[in-house]
């Protein structure tokens, strides 16, 4: 027997007699203190009897309940007629959590009643609802299930005043009254305001059992009937003696079943959800009086057995939700169609705190047998009480002063340094957050100030990871993946934090939230991010594995084991360079999956593969306790810590909330938490929290949950858990608000991200260009990914044919022909400028051109179509057939061939090709010589001196100090130095300028299309005509400006600037998307 199993067996071994009073004390301490000044004048109003006030409060609970049931009827599209609407004057829209909770309550009761009605029996059946309120189930069944209601009488019992009102409503509403064959006069009209063959309404205080028995027997032949007694959250408000008397009385009525639904305390009264629930009912003056003596399904079952009920079955609502014999998987899944839902932990807590009990007073099994499973070891009888010794969590340690904490649940925690961590995003008191809390020891100045890019949308249920390699300055890079806004809006964007700046990197192929994520190391020793599973915007549960590499972006990993079912909310962590574990999660139909998987990534295969192996612990309870939903998992010095969440059986007991997992043996040890509170701060609720090993213990930050309709509970501060179970409160200091945090000094004056995520940390005040990324295409589809990323990359080692060795100047003259006439650019100096036209187009023999550039003359050949130079794009294979076979476009660049536009032979002497951009993407294949290029991203366009409507610049970016002064100092250039055999991918709209560095430069340049529509209509010989929308837009701008003719210049300027600002706003939105 494991240590966990032993602890489970001792659950509820001793619950102190004064536990109710202690719980009320705590519940009261959780409520806000209202200071009301008492009046000192005027006559005192007579005090009503205490019981009368309590009865009114109990009847008041009916109002909220029936409004919720009506909203479920409407939202979940119950078949017409909608009977609950007759009892609700002012409908209110409830939250998805309340909808689902009430749906489960209603479904559970209806299922029991319908099973009872469907039994074959010659006796008349009675469904006796004790404390019915305005519940309309009888009329719902009479309207929609009339066949099974034959030979049945529904009897509603509640306070006389409430029943009188309900009877009046039924008589007034045709759609209710018409369901009753005949309304008869009762023998006792005062106690029975409505009587018919199908339905009887009785007004009677349930605490007066003798009176209730008298009225029932006067109206119905109880001894000749088969009876189902229903008590849905009703008798728990009664004094315990009176409630137990009702149960005993019901057992004496003959052939009787009893269906009880009411609150329980699955892990004791001190669990934050339980305390919030109890405090809520205390505040309403309707305390739950059965809950302390009968806190679990096991105790409730014993309660009935001691009162002459021979057969009893009891389960928590969560246990029934998970049982496909009670609610089918298809039924559970179908609820998502009515409204998106993502409050699963709160739903589990709610359903775990309610019990459904069905009892029979016959020797046979209950008519509604749920086959309580021997393997079901949930809150029924295996959980352990919070604080079982009954010591209330009262202040005993002074809480250090802190700035106001941000309430934050479902955020993400990551470390930037050993002595600093950050809590980002999540849900606050009223909205999703786009802020970061920064924590440091004591009052040290943080390295990171918490600022976030405006394009980073507020989110929750995302992942944040600290990458494993530490930088030279002691910091770590961090990575944020996905998350969601609403459950229907999964986010795909990903962000890398490096050198004090966030950079948006390649987005996920599909947005996802509640996915699992960790970091590993690939076969080259590079750190990568691994994610699995999650949920998409349309509710699809994902089963895909992806990894992110700073050079490759996102790549899918294949998993050939079909036994790993899709899931979301699972916990995952790496155990080695390319190995790890995956535990728990939730299936599509909303059931927690008690599975534990070991995985290993094989990066040597193409594409990479993941191998998964299931692992089973030595008991079902341990398996279900380890494999959770919504848990955090963190790596300590020698073990892993699984923290919080909810289990397959529901609420986690305190003894099992935090587990230590040894990586090699997979042995599990619970941390026996020595829980206490600090200056009135209640114990944390380990739901929606984040955790990280801070060097001295496990730091737990954030978390909390909306406790159904009972209010909200959010954790405050930071809790540190040591391996011996001790808890320390607020060992970390929450830094000042982000706008007050000074940045650390000195900072690099310039930090820039390149395609390979390398940065210039130098103190150079200039604008030295960063080297473009260089890589080999090691995997199929990698070039397509480079194209989609739209950043320049120098591709090495492709092999472009024998041209790299054959194409000497003499070979080219001989093969092409020295007498062939070519049109070249003949420049006045090395700096060719298209805007200034400091060159002339000259036609000369190819032989003379080669001789002159070899001698150092500034000339340049850009080949044209031999058939139609001014009308058709060049095609190198057609225009230069005698050397075309020497050049081979690599198969890895198949995308270029498929979307081909043109191919150009470029031969250059010592000249600088002017700065320009192309609308087509292109690959520049360097054949002979070396060439240096400077490339500028599209975001630099306003600083490049390119006139509107043109694609060429006025400036020479290779001039001395050009990048250090003027507008070019604000740009972000990349540099690419090409050697023979290199292929440079130049994305559309990246401005570039080229200059040979030695000898004659020979290259083949191939242009290709990357978008299906939008290119300019008509001829585009050079591949640099702006898209049609831009050309049309410029004409529209001219028309708009002319419309202001005659309007004063100041007013015209005002409105044109507003129009410009509106266009910029639309551009910003497109950039953010």
Short mmCIF file of N, CA and C in Angstrom, two decimals, residues 859-1002:
data_model
loop_
_atom_site.label_atom_id
_atom_site.label_comp_id
_atom_site.label_asym_id
_atom_site.label_seq_id
_atom_site.Cartn_x
_atom_site.Cartn_y
_atom_site.Cartn_z
N UNK A 859 30.73 48.80 -65.07
CA UNK A 859 29.67 48.41 -65.97
C UNK A 859 28.90 47.23 -65.35
N UNK A 860 27.66 47.05 -65.85
CA UNK A 860 26.79 46.06 -65.21
C UNK A 860 25.81 45.52 -66.25
N UNK A 861 25.68 44.18 -66.29
CA UNK A 861 24.74 43.53 -67.19
C UNK A 861 23.61 42.91 -66.40
N UNK A 862 22.39 43.31 -66.74
CA UNK A 862 21.18 42.67 -66.23
C UNK A 862 20.45 42.15 -67.46
N UNK A 863 20.47 40.83 -67.69
CA UNK A 863 19.99 40.27 -68.95
C UNK A 863 18.51 40.57 -69.15
N UNK A 864 18.13 40.71 -70.42
CA UNK A 864 16.75 40.95 -70.82
C UNK A 864 16.28 39.83 -71.74
N UNK A 865 15.00 39.80 -71.96
CA UNK A 865 14.44 38.79 -72.85
C UNK A 865 15.00 38.99 -74.25
N UNK A 866 15.51 37.92 -74.84
CA UNK A 866 16.08 38.04 -76.17
C UNK A 866 15.00 38.24 -77.22
N UNK A 867 13.79 37.75 -76.91
CA UNK A 867 12.70 37.85 -77.89
C UNK A 867 12.01 39.20 -77.82
N UNK A 868 11.76 39.72 -76.62
CA UNK A 868 11.01 40.96 -76.44
C UNK A 868 11.55 41.69 -75.22
N UNK A 869 12.67 42.37 -75.34
CA UNK A 869 13.36 42.97 -74.19
C UNK A 869 12.47 43.90 -73.37
N UNK A 870 11.62 44.67 -74.00
CA UNK A 870 10.82 45.65 -73.26
C UNK A 870 9.45 45.12 -72.90
N UNK A 871 9.11 43.93 -73.36
CA UNK A 871 7.74 43.47 -73.15
C UNK A 871 7.60 42.20 -72.36
N UNK A 872 8.65 41.41 -72.21
CA UNK A 872 8.54 40.12 -71.53
C UNK A 872 9.64 39.97 -70.50
N UNK A 873 9.35 39.26 -69.41
CA UNK A 873 10.40 39.00 -68.42
C UNK A 873 11.50 38.12 -69.01
N UNK A 874 12.70 38.27 -68.46
CA UNK A 874 13.82 37.47 -68.93
C UNK A 874 13.65 36.02 -68.51
N UNK A 875 14.20 35.12 -69.33
CA UNK A 875 14.22 33.69 -69.01
C UNK A 875 15.61 33.19 -69.35
N UNK A 876 16.44 32.99 -68.35
CA UNK A 876 17.86 32.67 -68.55
C UNK A 876 18.04 31.44 -69.44
N UNK A 877 17.24 30.42 -69.24
CA UNK A 877 17.40 29.19 -70.02
C UNK A 877 17.16 29.42 -71.50
N UNK A 878 16.24 30.35 -71.82
CA UNK A 878 15.93 30.65 -73.22
C UNK A 878 16.91 31.68 -73.78
N UNK A 879 17.27 32.67 -72.97
CA UNK A 879 18.08 33.78 -73.45
C UNK A 879 19.55 33.41 -73.58
N UNK A 880 20.02 32.43 -72.78
CA UNK A 880 21.43 32.03 -72.83
C UNK A 880 21.52 30.51 -72.85
N UNK A 881 21.06 29.90 -73.92
CA UNK A 881 20.97 28.43 -73.97
C UNK A 881 22.32 27.73 -73.93
N UNK A 882 23.40 28.40 -74.38
CA UNK A 882 24.70 27.73 -74.46
C UNK A 882 25.35 27.52 -73.09
N UNK A 883 24.89 28.23 -72.08
CA UNK A 883 25.44 28.03 -70.73
C UNK A 883 24.35 27.62 -69.74
N UNK A 884 23.13 27.54 -70.21
CA UNK A 884 22.01 27.28 -69.30
C UNK A 884 22.14 25.93 -68.60
N UNK A 885 22.66 24.93 -69.32
CA UNK A 885 22.75 23.61 -68.71
C UNK A 885 23.77 23.53 -67.59
N UNK A 886 24.65 24.52 -67.52
CA UNK A 886 25.65 24.52 -66.43
C UNK A 886 25.01 24.88 -65.08
N UNK A 887 23.89 25.55 -65.13
CA UNK A 887 23.23 26.01 -63.89
C UNK A 887 22.04 25.10 -63.58
N UNK A 888 21.97 24.62 -62.35
CA UNK A 888 20.87 23.76 -61.92
C UNK A 888 20.19 24.38 -60.69
N UNK A 889 18.89 24.57 -60.81
CA UNK A 889 18.15 25.04 -59.64
C UNK A 889 17.90 23.84 -58.74
N UNK A 890 18.36 23.87 -57.51
CA UNK A 890 18.24 22.70 -56.62
C UNK A 890 16.78 22.29 -56.42
N UNK A 891 16.57 20.99 -56.25
CA UNK A 891 15.22 20.46 -56.05
C UNK A 891 14.60 20.99 -54.77
N UNK A 892 15.42 21.37 -53.79
CA UNK A 892 14.89 21.91 -52.54
C UNK A 892 14.14 23.22 -52.77
N UNK A 893 14.41 23.87 -53.93
CA UNK A 893 13.77 25.14 -54.26
C UNK A 893 12.64 24.94 -55.27
N UNK A 894 11.98 23.82 -55.15
CA UNK A 894 10.89 23.49 -56.08
C UNK A 894 9.82 24.56 -56.09
N UNK A 895 9.62 25.22 -54.96
CA UNK A 895 8.62 26.27 -54.86
C UNK A 895 8.92 27.40 -55.85
N UNK A 896 10.20 27.67 -56.08
CA UNK A 896 10.61 28.73 -57.02
C UNK A 896 10.17 28.35 -58.43
N UNK A 897 10.39 27.12 -58.80
CA UNK A 897 10.01 26.65 -60.14
C UNK A 897 8.50 26.69 -60.33
N UNK A 898 7.76 26.27 -59.31
CA UNK A 898 6.31 26.21 -59.42
C UNK A 898 5.67 27.58 -59.56
N UNK A 899 6.31 28.62 -58.96
CA UNK A 899 5.74 29.97 -59.00
C UNK A 899 6.63 30.91 -59.80
N UNK A 900 7.31 30.38 -60.79
CA UNK A 900 8.32 31.11 -61.56
C UNK A 900 7.75 32.36 -62.24
N UNK A 901 8.56 33.44 -62.17
CA UNK A 901 8.23 34.66 -62.90
C UNK A 901 9.28 34.97 -63.96
N UNK A 902 10.54 34.98 -63.54
CA UNK A 902 11.62 35.31 -64.48
C UNK A 902 12.95 34.86 -63.91
N UNK A 903 13.95 34.74 -64.79
CA UNK A 903 15.31 34.40 -64.36
C UNK A 903 16.28 35.28 -65.13
N UNK A 904 17.27 35.80 -64.41
CA UNK A 904 18.13 36.86 -64.94
C UNK A 904 19.58 36.50 -64.72
N UNK A 905 20.40 36.71 -65.74
CA UNK A 905 21.86 36.61 -65.60
C UNK A 905 22.38 37.98 -65.22
N UNK A 906 23.16 38.04 -64.11
CA UNK A 906 23.75 39.31 -63.67
C UNK A 906 25.27 39.18 -63.66
N UNK A 907 25.91 40.08 -64.38
CA UNK A 907 27.38 40.12 -64.41
C UNK A 907 27.78 41.55 -64.11
N UNK A 908 28.62 41.74 -63.09
CA UNK A 908 28.93 43.10 -62.63
C UNK A 908 30.43 43.29 -62.46
N UNK A 909 30.85 44.48 -62.88
CA UNK A 909 32.18 44.95 -62.54
C UNK A 909 32.12 45.67 -61.21
N UNK A 910 33.06 46.56 -60.94
CA UNK A 910 33.11 47.26 -59.65
C UNK A 910 32.06 48.38 -59.55
N UNK A 911 30.78 48.00 -59.46
CA UNK A 911 29.71 48.99 -59.34
C UNK A 911 28.79 48.59 -58.19
N UNK A 912 28.14 49.62 -57.65
CA UNK A 912 27.15 49.40 -56.59
C UNK A 912 25.77 49.47 -57.23
N UNK A 913 25.03 48.39 -57.09
CA UNK A 913 23.64 48.38 -57.56
C UNK A 913 22.80 49.20 -56.59
N UNK A 914 22.03 50.15 -57.12
CA UNK A 914 21.28 51.08 -56.27
C UNK A 914 20.31 50.35 -55.34
N UNK A 915 19.98 50.99 -54.23
CA UNK A 915 19.04 50.45 -53.25
C UNK A 915 17.63 50.45 -53.85
N UNK A 916 16.98 49.30 -53.81
CA UNK A 916 15.63 49.18 -54.37
C UNK A 916 14.94 48.00 -53.71
N UNK A 917 13.64 47.90 -53.90
CA UNK A 917 12.92 46.71 -53.46
C UNK A 917 12.20 46.08 -54.63
N UNK A 918 11.99 44.79 -54.53
CA UNK A 918 11.24 44.03 -55.53
C UNK A 918 9.94 43.57 -54.90
N UNK A 919 8.89 43.54 -55.71
CA UNK A 919 7.61 43.06 -55.23
C UNK A 919 7.57 41.53 -55.27
N UNK A 920 8.30 40.95 -56.20
CA UNK A 920 8.43 39.50 -56.27
C UNK A 920 9.51 39.04 -55.28
N UNK A 921 9.31 37.88 -54.71
CA UNK A 921 10.39 37.24 -53.97
C UNK A 921 11.42 36.75 -54.98
N UNK A 922 12.67 36.58 -54.55
CA UNK A 922 13.67 36.08 -55.47
C UNK A 922 14.81 35.40 -54.74
N UNK A 923 15.48 34.53 -55.45
CA UNK A 923 16.70 33.89 -54.93
C UNK A 923 17.86 34.34 -55.82
N UNK A 924 18.91 34.80 -55.17
CA UNK A 924 20.11 35.27 -55.86
C UNK A 924 21.18 34.20 -55.70
N UNK A 925 21.52 33.52 -56.80
CA UNK A 925 22.46 32.40 -56.77
C UNK A 925 23.83 32.91 -57.22
N UNK A 926 24.77 33.01 -56.30
CA UNK A 926 26.10 33.52 -56.61
C UNK A 926 26.93 32.42 -57.26
N UNK A 927 27.46 32.72 -58.49
CA UNK A 927 28.19 31.71 -59.27
C UNK A 927 29.69 31.96 -59.21
N UNK A 928 30.12 33.19 -59.47
CA UNK A 928 31.56 33.52 -59.46
C UNK A 928 31.76 34.83 -58.71
N UNK A 929 32.92 34.97 -58.09
CA UNK A 929 33.23 36.18 -57.36
C UNK A 929 32.49 36.23 -56.03
N UNK A 930 32.70 37.34 -55.33
CA UNK A 930 32.02 37.55 -54.06
C UNK A 930 31.23 38.85 -54.12
N UNK A 931 30.14 38.88 -53.40
CA UNK A 931 29.25 40.04 -53.44
C UNK A 931 28.75 40.32 -52.04
N UNK A 932 28.64 41.61 -51.71
CA UNK A 932 28.12 42.03 -50.41
C UNK A 932 26.80 42.75 -50.64
N UNK A 933 25.79 42.39 -49.84
CA UNK A 933 24.49 43.04 -49.93
C UNK A 933 24.09 43.59 -48.58
N UNK A 934 23.42 44.73 -48.61
CA UNK A 934 22.75 45.27 -47.43
C UNK A 934 21.25 45.21 -47.69
N UNK A 935 20.53 44.70 -46.71
CA UNK A 935 19.09 44.48 -46.87
C UNK A 935 18.35 45.15 -45.72
N UNK A 936 17.21 45.77 -46.02
CA UNK A 936 16.44 46.52 -45.04
C UNK A 936 15.00 46.00 -44.99
N UNK A 937 14.47 45.76 -43.81
CA UNK A 937 13.10 45.22 -43.71
C UNK A 937 12.07 46.23 -44.20
N UNK A 938 10.90 45.77 -44.58
CA UNK A 938 9.84 46.69 -45.05
C UNK A 938 9.50 47.78 -44.05
N UNK A 939 9.67 47.50 -42.76
CA UNK A 939 9.34 48.51 -41.75
C UNK A 939 10.27 49.71 -41.80
N UNK A 940 11.39 49.61 -42.51
CA UNK A 940 12.34 50.73 -42.63
C UNK A 940 12.02 51.64 -43.82
N UNK A 941 10.98 51.38 -44.57
CA UNK A 941 10.73 52.06 -45.84
C UNK A 941 10.73 53.58 -45.71
N UNK A 942 10.19 54.11 -44.59
CA UNK A 942 10.09 55.56 -44.45
C UNK A 942 11.44 56.22 -44.23
N UNK A 943 12.46 55.44 -43.94
CA UNK A 943 13.80 56.00 -43.69
C UNK A 943 14.77 55.74 -44.84
N UNK A 944 14.28 55.24 -45.97
CA UNK A 944 15.18 54.84 -47.06
C UNK A 944 15.18 55.81 -48.24
N UNK A 945 14.46 56.90 -48.15
CA UNK A 945 14.44 57.92 -49.20
C UNK A 945 14.00 57.34 -50.55
N UNK A 946 12.95 56.53 -50.48
CA UNK A 946 12.35 56.00 -51.71
C UNK A 946 11.09 56.80 -51.98
N UNK A 947 11.03 57.55 -53.05
CA UNK A 947 9.86 58.39 -53.33
C UNK A 947 8.60 57.55 -53.47
N UNK A 948 7.45 58.16 -53.15
CA UNK A 948 6.17 57.47 -53.32
C UNK A 948 5.97 57.12 -54.79
N UNK A 949 5.50 55.92 -55.03
CA UNK A 949 5.29 55.48 -56.40
C UNK A 949 6.53 54.94 -57.06
N UNK A 950 7.66 54.96 -56.39
CA UNK A 950 8.91 54.43 -56.92
C UNK A 950 9.36 53.26 -56.06
N UNK A 951 10.31 52.49 -56.55
CA UNK A 951 10.86 51.38 -55.79
C UNK A 951 12.37 51.50 -55.59
N UNK A 952 12.95 52.60 -56.05
CA UNK A 952 14.40 52.80 -55.94
C UNK A 952 14.70 54.02 -55.09
N UNK A 953 15.82 53.95 -54.36
CA UNK A 953 16.19 55.00 -53.42
C UNK A 953 17.16 55.99 -54.03
N UNK A 954 17.25 57.14 -53.39
CA UNK A 954 18.17 58.19 -53.82
C UNK A 954 19.54 58.05 -53.18
N UNK A 955 19.67 57.19 -52.16
CA UNK A 955 20.87 57.20 -51.33
C UNK A 955 21.76 56.00 -51.61
N UNK A 956 23.05 56.18 -51.35
CA UNK A 956 24.03 55.11 -51.44
C UNK A 956 24.30 54.59 -50.04
N UNK A 957 23.78 53.43 -49.72
CA UNK A 957 23.91 52.91 -48.35
C UNK A 957 25.32 52.40 -48.07
N UNK A 958 26.17 52.25 -49.14
CA UNK A 958 27.54 51.81 -48.93
C UNK A 958 28.50 52.97 -48.71
N UNK A 959 28.02 54.20 -48.80
CA UNK A 959 28.88 55.35 -48.57
C UNK A 959 29.37 55.36 -47.13
N UNK A 960 30.53 55.94 -46.90
CA UNK A 960 31.11 55.98 -45.56
C UNK A 960 30.15 56.66 -44.59
N UNK A 961 29.93 56.05 -43.45
CA UNK A 961 29.08 56.57 -42.38
C UNK A 961 27.62 56.76 -42.79
N UNK A 962 27.20 56.21 -43.94
CA UNK A 962 25.82 56.42 -44.39
C UNK A 962 24.82 55.88 -43.37
N UNK A 963 25.13 54.76 -42.75
CA UNK A 963 24.19 54.15 -41.82
C UNK A 963 24.20 54.79 -40.44
N UNK A 964 25.13 55.73 -40.21
CA UNK A 964 25.26 56.35 -38.90
C UNK A 964 24.55 57.70 -38.80
N UNK A 965 24.19 58.26 -39.93
CA UNK A 965 23.64 59.62 -39.91
C UNK A 965 22.29 59.65 -40.61
N UNK A 966 21.54 60.73 -40.33
CA UNK A 966 20.26 60.94 -40.99
C UNK A 966 19.28 59.84 -40.71
N UNK A 967 18.34 59.67 -41.63
CA UNK A 967 17.27 58.69 -41.42
C UNK A 967 17.78 57.26 -41.44
N UNK A 968 18.90 57.00 -42.13
CA UNK A 968 19.42 55.63 -42.18
C UNK A 968 19.89 55.14 -40.82
N UNK A 969 20.19 56.06 -39.91
CA UNK A 969 20.60 55.65 -38.57
C UNK A 969 19.45 54.99 -37.81
N UNK A 970 18.23 55.18 -38.30
CA UNK A 970 17.07 54.59 -37.64
C UNK A 970 16.67 53.24 -38.25
N UNK A 971 17.45 52.77 -39.21
CA UNK A 971 17.09 51.54 -39.90
C UNK A 971 17.70 50.32 -39.22
N UNK A 972 17.36 49.16 -39.75
CA UNK A 972 17.78 47.89 -39.15
C UNK A 972 18.35 46.98 -40.23
N UNK A 973 19.51 47.32 -40.78
CA UNK A 973 20.03 46.57 -41.92
C UNK A 973 20.60 45.21 -41.54
N UNK A 974 20.48 44.28 -42.47
CA UNK A 974 21.17 43.01 -42.41
C UNK A 974 22.23 43.00 -43.50
N UNK A 975 23.27 42.22 -43.27
CA UNK A 975 24.36 42.12 -44.24
C UNK A 975 24.50 40.68 -44.69
N UNK A 976 24.65 40.48 -45.99
CA UNK A 976 24.88 39.14 -46.54
C UNK A 976 26.09 39.21 -47.47
N UNK A 977 27.10 38.41 -47.19
CA UNK A 977 28.28 38.29 -48.05
C UNK A 977 28.21 36.94 -48.73
N UNK A 978 28.10 36.98 -50.08
CA UNK A 978 27.87 35.76 -50.84
C UNK A 978 29.16 35.27 -51.48
N UNK A 979 29.38 33.98 -51.34
CA UNK A 979 30.50 33.30 -52.00
C UNK A 979 29.94 32.37 -53.05
N UNK A 980 30.76 31.90 -53.99
CA UNK A 980 30.26 31.01 -55.03
C UNK A 980 29.52 29.81 -54.44
N UNK A 981 28.34 29.56 -54.94
CA UNK A 981 27.51 28.46 -54.45
C UNK A 981 26.47 28.88 -53.44
N UNK A 982 26.61 30.10 -52.86
CA UNK A 982 25.60 30.58 -51.91
C UNK A 982 24.34 31.01 -52.64
N UNK A 983 23.20 30.80 -52.00
CA UNK A 983 21.91 31.25 -52.53
C UNK A 983 21.26 32.14 -51.49
N UNK A 984 20.98 33.36 -51.84
CA UNK A 984 20.35 34.31 -50.93
C UNK A 984 18.86 34.42 -51.26
N UNK A 985 18.02 34.12 -50.28
CA UNK A 985 16.58 34.37 -50.43
C UNK A 985 16.30 35.81 -50.03
N UNK A 986 15.69 36.58 -50.95
CA UNK A 986 15.32 37.97 -50.69
C UNK A 986 13.80 38.05 -50.70
N UNK A 987 13.19 38.30 -49.56
CA UNK A 987 11.73 38.35 -49.51
C UNK A 987 11.18 39.58 -50.24
N UNK A 988 9.91 39.56 -50.59
CA UNK A 988 9.30 40.74 -51.20
C UNK A 988 9.43 41.95 -50.29
N UNK A 989 9.65 43.11 -50.89
CA UNK A 989 9.64 44.41 -50.24
C UNK A 989 10.84 44.67 -49.34
N UNK A 990 11.79 43.74 -49.28
CA UNK A 990 13.04 44.00 -48.55
C UNK A 990 13.96 44.79 -49.48
N UNK A 991 14.18 46.04 -49.16
CA UNK A 991 15.07 46.87 -49.98
C UNK A 991 16.49 46.34 -49.85
N UNK A 992 17.24 46.36 -50.98
CA UNK A 992 18.59 45.82 -50.94
C UNK A 992 19.47 46.53 -51.96
N UNK A 993 20.73 46.54 -51.64
CA UNK A 993 21.75 47.11 -52.51
C UNK A 993 22.92 46.16 -52.51
N UNK A 994 23.63 46.04 -53.68
CA UNK A 994 24.68 45.04 -53.82
C UNK A 994 25.95 45.66 -54.36
N UNK A 995 27.08 45.08 -53.92
CA UNK A 995 28.38 45.57 -54.37
C UNK A 995 29.35 44.40 -54.41
N UNK A 996 30.01 44.12 -55.56
CA UNK A 996 31.04 43.08 -55.59
C UNK A 996 32.19 43.44 -54.65
N UNK A 997 32.74 42.43 -54.00
CA UNK A 997 33.86 42.69 -53.08
C UNK A 997 35.21 42.35 -53.71
N UNK A 998 35.22 41.49 -54.71
CA UNK A 998 36.47 41.18 -55.42
C UNK A 998 36.15 40.58 -56.77
N UNK A 999 36.90 40.99 -57.78
CA UNK A 999 36.76 40.43 -59.12
C UNK A 999 35.41 40.69 -59.74
N UNK A 1000 35.17 39.98 -60.82
CA UNK A 1000 33.91 40.05 -61.53
C UNK A 1000 32.89 39.16 -60.82
N UNK A 1001 31.70 39.72 -60.62
CA UNK A 1001 30.63 38.96 -59.96
C UNK A 1001 29.66 38.44 -61.00
N UNK A 1002 29.37 37.11 -60.93
CA UNK A 1002 28.42 36.49 -61.84
C UNK A 1002 27.37 35.77 -60.99
#
